[in-house]
Short mmCIF file of C-alpha atoms in Angstrom, two decimals:
data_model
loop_
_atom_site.label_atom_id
_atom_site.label_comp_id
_atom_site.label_asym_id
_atom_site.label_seq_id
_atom_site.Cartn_x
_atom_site.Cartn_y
_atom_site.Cartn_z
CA UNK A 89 90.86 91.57 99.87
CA UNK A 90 92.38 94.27 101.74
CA UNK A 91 93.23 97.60 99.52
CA UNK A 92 94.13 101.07 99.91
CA UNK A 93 94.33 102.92 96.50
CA UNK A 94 96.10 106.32 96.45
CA UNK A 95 95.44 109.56 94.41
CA UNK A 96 97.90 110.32 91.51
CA UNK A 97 101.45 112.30 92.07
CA UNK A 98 101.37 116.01 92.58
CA UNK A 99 103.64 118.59 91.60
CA UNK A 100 103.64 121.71 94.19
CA UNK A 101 104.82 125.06 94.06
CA UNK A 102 106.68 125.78 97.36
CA UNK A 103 104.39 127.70 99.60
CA UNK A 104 101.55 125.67 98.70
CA UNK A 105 99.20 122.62 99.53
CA UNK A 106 98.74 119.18 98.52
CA UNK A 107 95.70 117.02 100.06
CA UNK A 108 96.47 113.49 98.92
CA UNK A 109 93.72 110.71 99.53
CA UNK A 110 93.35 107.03 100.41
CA UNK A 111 90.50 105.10 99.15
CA UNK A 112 89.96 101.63 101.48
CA UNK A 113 88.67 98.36 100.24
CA UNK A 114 87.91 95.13 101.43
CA UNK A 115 86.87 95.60 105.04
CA UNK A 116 84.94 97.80 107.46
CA UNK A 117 86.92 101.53 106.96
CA UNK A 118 85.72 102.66 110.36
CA UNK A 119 87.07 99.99 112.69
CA UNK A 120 90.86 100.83 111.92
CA UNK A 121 92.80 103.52 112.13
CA UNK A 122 94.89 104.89 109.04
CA UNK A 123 98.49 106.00 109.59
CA UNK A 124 100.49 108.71 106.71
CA UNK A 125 104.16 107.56 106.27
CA UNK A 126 106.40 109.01 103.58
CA UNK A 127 110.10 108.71 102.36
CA UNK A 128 112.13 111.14 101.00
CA UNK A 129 113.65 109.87 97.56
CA UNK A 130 116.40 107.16 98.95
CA UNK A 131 115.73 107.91 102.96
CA UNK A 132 113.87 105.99 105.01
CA UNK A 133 110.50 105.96 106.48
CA UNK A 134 109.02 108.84 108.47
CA UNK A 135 105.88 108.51 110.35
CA UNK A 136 103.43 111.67 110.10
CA UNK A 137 100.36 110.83 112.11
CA UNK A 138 97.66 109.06 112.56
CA UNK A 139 93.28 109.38 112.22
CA UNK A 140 90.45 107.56 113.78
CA UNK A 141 87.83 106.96 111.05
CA UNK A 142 85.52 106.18 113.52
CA UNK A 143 85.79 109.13 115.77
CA UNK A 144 88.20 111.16 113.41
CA UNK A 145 90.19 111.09 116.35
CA UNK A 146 94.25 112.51 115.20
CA UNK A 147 97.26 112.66 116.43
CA UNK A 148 100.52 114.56 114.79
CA UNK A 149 104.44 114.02 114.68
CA UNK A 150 105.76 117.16 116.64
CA UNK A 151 107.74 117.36 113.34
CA UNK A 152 104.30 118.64 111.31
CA UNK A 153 102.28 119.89 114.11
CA UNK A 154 100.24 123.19 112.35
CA UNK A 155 100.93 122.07 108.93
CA UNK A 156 99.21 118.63 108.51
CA UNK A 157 95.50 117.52 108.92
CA UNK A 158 94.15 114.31 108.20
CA UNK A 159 90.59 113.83 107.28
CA UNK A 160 87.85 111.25 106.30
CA UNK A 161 85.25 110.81 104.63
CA UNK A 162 83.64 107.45 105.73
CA UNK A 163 80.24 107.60 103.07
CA UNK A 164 83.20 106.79 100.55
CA UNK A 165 85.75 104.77 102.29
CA UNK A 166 88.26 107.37 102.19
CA UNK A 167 90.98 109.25 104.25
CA UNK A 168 93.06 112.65 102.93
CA UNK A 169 96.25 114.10 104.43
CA UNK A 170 96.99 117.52 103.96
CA UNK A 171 100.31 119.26 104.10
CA UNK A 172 100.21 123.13 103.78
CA UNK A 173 103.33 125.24 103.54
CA UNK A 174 105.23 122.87 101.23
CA UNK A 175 109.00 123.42 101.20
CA UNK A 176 111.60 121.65 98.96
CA UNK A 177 112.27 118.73 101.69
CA UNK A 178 108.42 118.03 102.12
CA UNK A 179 109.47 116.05 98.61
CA UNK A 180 109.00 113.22 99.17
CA UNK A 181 106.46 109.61 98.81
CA UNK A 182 103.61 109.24 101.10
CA UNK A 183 101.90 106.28 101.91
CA UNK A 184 99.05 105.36 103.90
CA UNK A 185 98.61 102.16 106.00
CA UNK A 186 95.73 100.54 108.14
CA UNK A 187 97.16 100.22 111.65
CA UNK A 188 96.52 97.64 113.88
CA UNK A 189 96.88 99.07 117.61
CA UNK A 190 96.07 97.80 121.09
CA UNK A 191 97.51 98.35 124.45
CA UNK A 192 98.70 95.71 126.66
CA UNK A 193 100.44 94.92 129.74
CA UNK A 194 103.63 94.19 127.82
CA UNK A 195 103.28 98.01 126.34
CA UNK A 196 101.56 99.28 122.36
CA UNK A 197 101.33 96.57 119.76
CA UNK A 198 100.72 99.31 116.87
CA UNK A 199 101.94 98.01 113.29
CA UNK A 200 101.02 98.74 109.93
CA UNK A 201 99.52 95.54 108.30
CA UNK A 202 98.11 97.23 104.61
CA UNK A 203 100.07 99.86 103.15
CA UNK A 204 98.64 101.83 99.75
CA UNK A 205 100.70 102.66 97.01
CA UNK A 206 102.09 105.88 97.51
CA UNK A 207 101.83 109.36 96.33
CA UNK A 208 104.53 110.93 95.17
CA UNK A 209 104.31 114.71 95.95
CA UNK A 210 107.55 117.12 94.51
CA UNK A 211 107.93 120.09 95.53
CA UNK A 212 109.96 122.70 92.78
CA UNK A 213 109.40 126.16 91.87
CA UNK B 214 118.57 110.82 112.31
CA UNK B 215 116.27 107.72 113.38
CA UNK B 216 114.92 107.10 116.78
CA UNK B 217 116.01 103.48 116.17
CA UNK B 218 119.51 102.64 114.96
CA UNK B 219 120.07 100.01 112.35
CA UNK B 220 123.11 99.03 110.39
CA UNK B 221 123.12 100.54 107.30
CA UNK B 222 124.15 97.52 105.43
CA UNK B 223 124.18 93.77 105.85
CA UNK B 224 125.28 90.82 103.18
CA UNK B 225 125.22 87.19 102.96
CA UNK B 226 125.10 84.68 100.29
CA UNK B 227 122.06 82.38 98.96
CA UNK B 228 120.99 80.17 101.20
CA UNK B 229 122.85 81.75 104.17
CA UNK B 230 121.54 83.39 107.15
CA UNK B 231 121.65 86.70 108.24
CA UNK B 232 120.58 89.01 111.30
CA UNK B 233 119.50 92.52 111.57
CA UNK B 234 119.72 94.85 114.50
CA UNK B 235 117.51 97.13 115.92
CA UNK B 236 118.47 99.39 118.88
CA UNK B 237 116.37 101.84 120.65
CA UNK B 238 115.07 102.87 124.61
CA UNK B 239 112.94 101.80 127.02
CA UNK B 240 110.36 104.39 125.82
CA UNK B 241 109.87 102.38 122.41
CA UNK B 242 111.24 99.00 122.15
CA UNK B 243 112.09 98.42 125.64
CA UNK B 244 108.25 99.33 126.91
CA UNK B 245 106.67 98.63 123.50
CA UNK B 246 106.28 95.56 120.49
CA UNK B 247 108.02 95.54 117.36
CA UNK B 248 107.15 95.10 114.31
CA UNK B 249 109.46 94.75 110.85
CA UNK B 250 108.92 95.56 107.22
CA UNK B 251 110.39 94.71 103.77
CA UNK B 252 110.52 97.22 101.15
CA UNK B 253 111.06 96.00 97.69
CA UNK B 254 112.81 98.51 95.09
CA UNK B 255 110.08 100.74 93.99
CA UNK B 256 107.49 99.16 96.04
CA UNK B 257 105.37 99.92 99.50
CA UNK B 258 106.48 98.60 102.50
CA UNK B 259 104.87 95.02 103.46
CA UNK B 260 104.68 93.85 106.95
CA UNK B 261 107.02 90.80 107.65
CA UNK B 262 106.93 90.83 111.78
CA UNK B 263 104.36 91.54 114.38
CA UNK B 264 104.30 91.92 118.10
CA UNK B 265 108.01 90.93 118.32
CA UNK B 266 108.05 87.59 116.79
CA UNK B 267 104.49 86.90 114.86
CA UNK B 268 104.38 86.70 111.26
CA UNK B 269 100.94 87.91 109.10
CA UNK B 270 99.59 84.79 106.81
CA UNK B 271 101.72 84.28 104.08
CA UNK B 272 104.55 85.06 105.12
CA UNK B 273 107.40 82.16 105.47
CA UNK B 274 109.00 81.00 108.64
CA UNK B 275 112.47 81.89 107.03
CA UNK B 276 111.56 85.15 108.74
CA UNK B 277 111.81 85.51 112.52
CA UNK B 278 111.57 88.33 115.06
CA UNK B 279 113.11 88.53 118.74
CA UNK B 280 113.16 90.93 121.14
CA UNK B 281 115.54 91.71 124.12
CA UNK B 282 115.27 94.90 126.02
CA UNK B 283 115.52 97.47 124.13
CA UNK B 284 117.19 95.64 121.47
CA UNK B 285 115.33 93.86 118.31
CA UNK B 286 116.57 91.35 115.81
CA UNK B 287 115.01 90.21 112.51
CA UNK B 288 116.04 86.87 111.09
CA UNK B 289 116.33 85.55 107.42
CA UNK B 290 117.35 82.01 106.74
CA UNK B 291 117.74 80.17 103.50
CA UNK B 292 118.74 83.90 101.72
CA UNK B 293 117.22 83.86 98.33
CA UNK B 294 118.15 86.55 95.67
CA UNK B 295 114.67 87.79 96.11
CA UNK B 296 115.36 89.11 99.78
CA UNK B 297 117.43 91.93 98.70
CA UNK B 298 115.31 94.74 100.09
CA UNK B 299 115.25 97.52 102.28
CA UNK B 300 114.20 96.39 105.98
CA UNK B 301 112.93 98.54 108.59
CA UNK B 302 112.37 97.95 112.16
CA UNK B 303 108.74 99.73 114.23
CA UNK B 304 107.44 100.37 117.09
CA UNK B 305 105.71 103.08 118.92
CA UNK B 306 107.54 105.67 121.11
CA UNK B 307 105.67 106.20 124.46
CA UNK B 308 107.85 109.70 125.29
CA UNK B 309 106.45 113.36 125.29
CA UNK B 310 106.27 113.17 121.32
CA UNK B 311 104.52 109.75 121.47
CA UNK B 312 103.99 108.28 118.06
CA UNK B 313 105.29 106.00 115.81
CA UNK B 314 108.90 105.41 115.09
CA UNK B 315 111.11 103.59 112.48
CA UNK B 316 114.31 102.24 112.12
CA UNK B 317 116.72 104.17 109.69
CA UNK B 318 116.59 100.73 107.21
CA UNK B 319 118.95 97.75 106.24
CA UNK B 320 119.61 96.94 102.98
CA UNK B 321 120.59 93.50 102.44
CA UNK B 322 122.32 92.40 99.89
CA UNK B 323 122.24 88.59 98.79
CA UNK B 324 125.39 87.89 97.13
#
């Protein structure tokens, strides 16, 4: 079956920079890309970006242009996201999630079908 | 503030229906599918609607999806106390900043 596990919850120093990853199970890690989505505690759901595994291909929110960068490494199944310059409202949960995507006549089918855990990153001096 | 509106709120009682809106442009919904997800308290999001109106394996046909312009509307029938959830409304945004874009999210209450 489908999985993605995420790392543990990290506590951040504002100023600093959290790399949180996404181990994938259960199918071929390189033929899907991985979308980073987080909340803020009782707010909804923010998208952040997207990778390629294949190509390592990425593409940013304007929002975190110059402060995120997503990663892989395929020999272990696994994708990071990166946030540098951490501020108070970067706190927040992040999740990863295996996107489906494909572009048709009728416009961009792109969903999220397998969503990890999340990783709960606070920021607090 | 979310690209795509939804009503904050929305309550019925067991075994009722409900409907929840989804409102964007015609650079996301209107040119682009939509997808839905329900969050559980404490949980990940799980997808509940594809491509407008396909559901994944599994889940149950009390759930449907429509589309209409740039409008979207998720369906519930026969409400159960385990619907109470957070829903959110996708799609991607084909504008300047193209990416992906969610709804602001409906909590529904089942009363």
């Amino acid at each position: 079956q489908v999985q993605l596990v995420q790392s543990g919850a990290e506590v951040k120093k504002p100023g600093a920079s959290v790399k949180v990853s996404c181990k994938a199970s259960g199918y071929t890690f390189t033929s899907y890309d991985i979308n980073w989505v987080r909340q803020a505690t009782g707010q909804g759901l923010e998208w952040m970006g997207w990778m390629n595994p294949n190509s390592g291909n990425t593409g940013y929110a304007q929002k975190f242009q110059g402060r995120v960068t997503m990663t892989r490494n395929t020999s272990i199944s696994t994708a990071y996201m990166e946030l540098s310059s951490l501020r108070s409202e970067d706190t927040a949960v992040y999740y990863c999630a295996r996107t489906r995507r494909m572009r048709a006549v009728a416009g961009h089918s792109y969903y999220f079908d397998y969503w990890g855990q999340g990783t709960l990153v606070t920021v607090s001096s | 503030q979310s690209v795509l509106t939804q009503p904050p709120s929305v309550s019925a009682a067991p075994g009722q229906k409900v409907t929840i809106s989804c409102s964007g442009s015609s650079s996301n919904i209107g040119n682009n599918y939509v997808s839905w997800y329900q969050q559980l308290p404490g949980t990940a999001p799980k997808l509940l609607i594809y491509d407008n109106n396909k559901r994944p394996s599994g889940i149950p046909d009390r759930f449907s999806g429509s589309k209409s312009g740039t409008s979207a509307t998720l369906g519930i029938t026969g409400l159960q106390t385990g619907d109470e959830a957070d829903y959110y409304c996708g799609t991607w945004d084909s504008s300047l900043s193209a990416g992906g874009v969610f709804g602001g999210g409906t909590k529904l209450t089942v009363l």
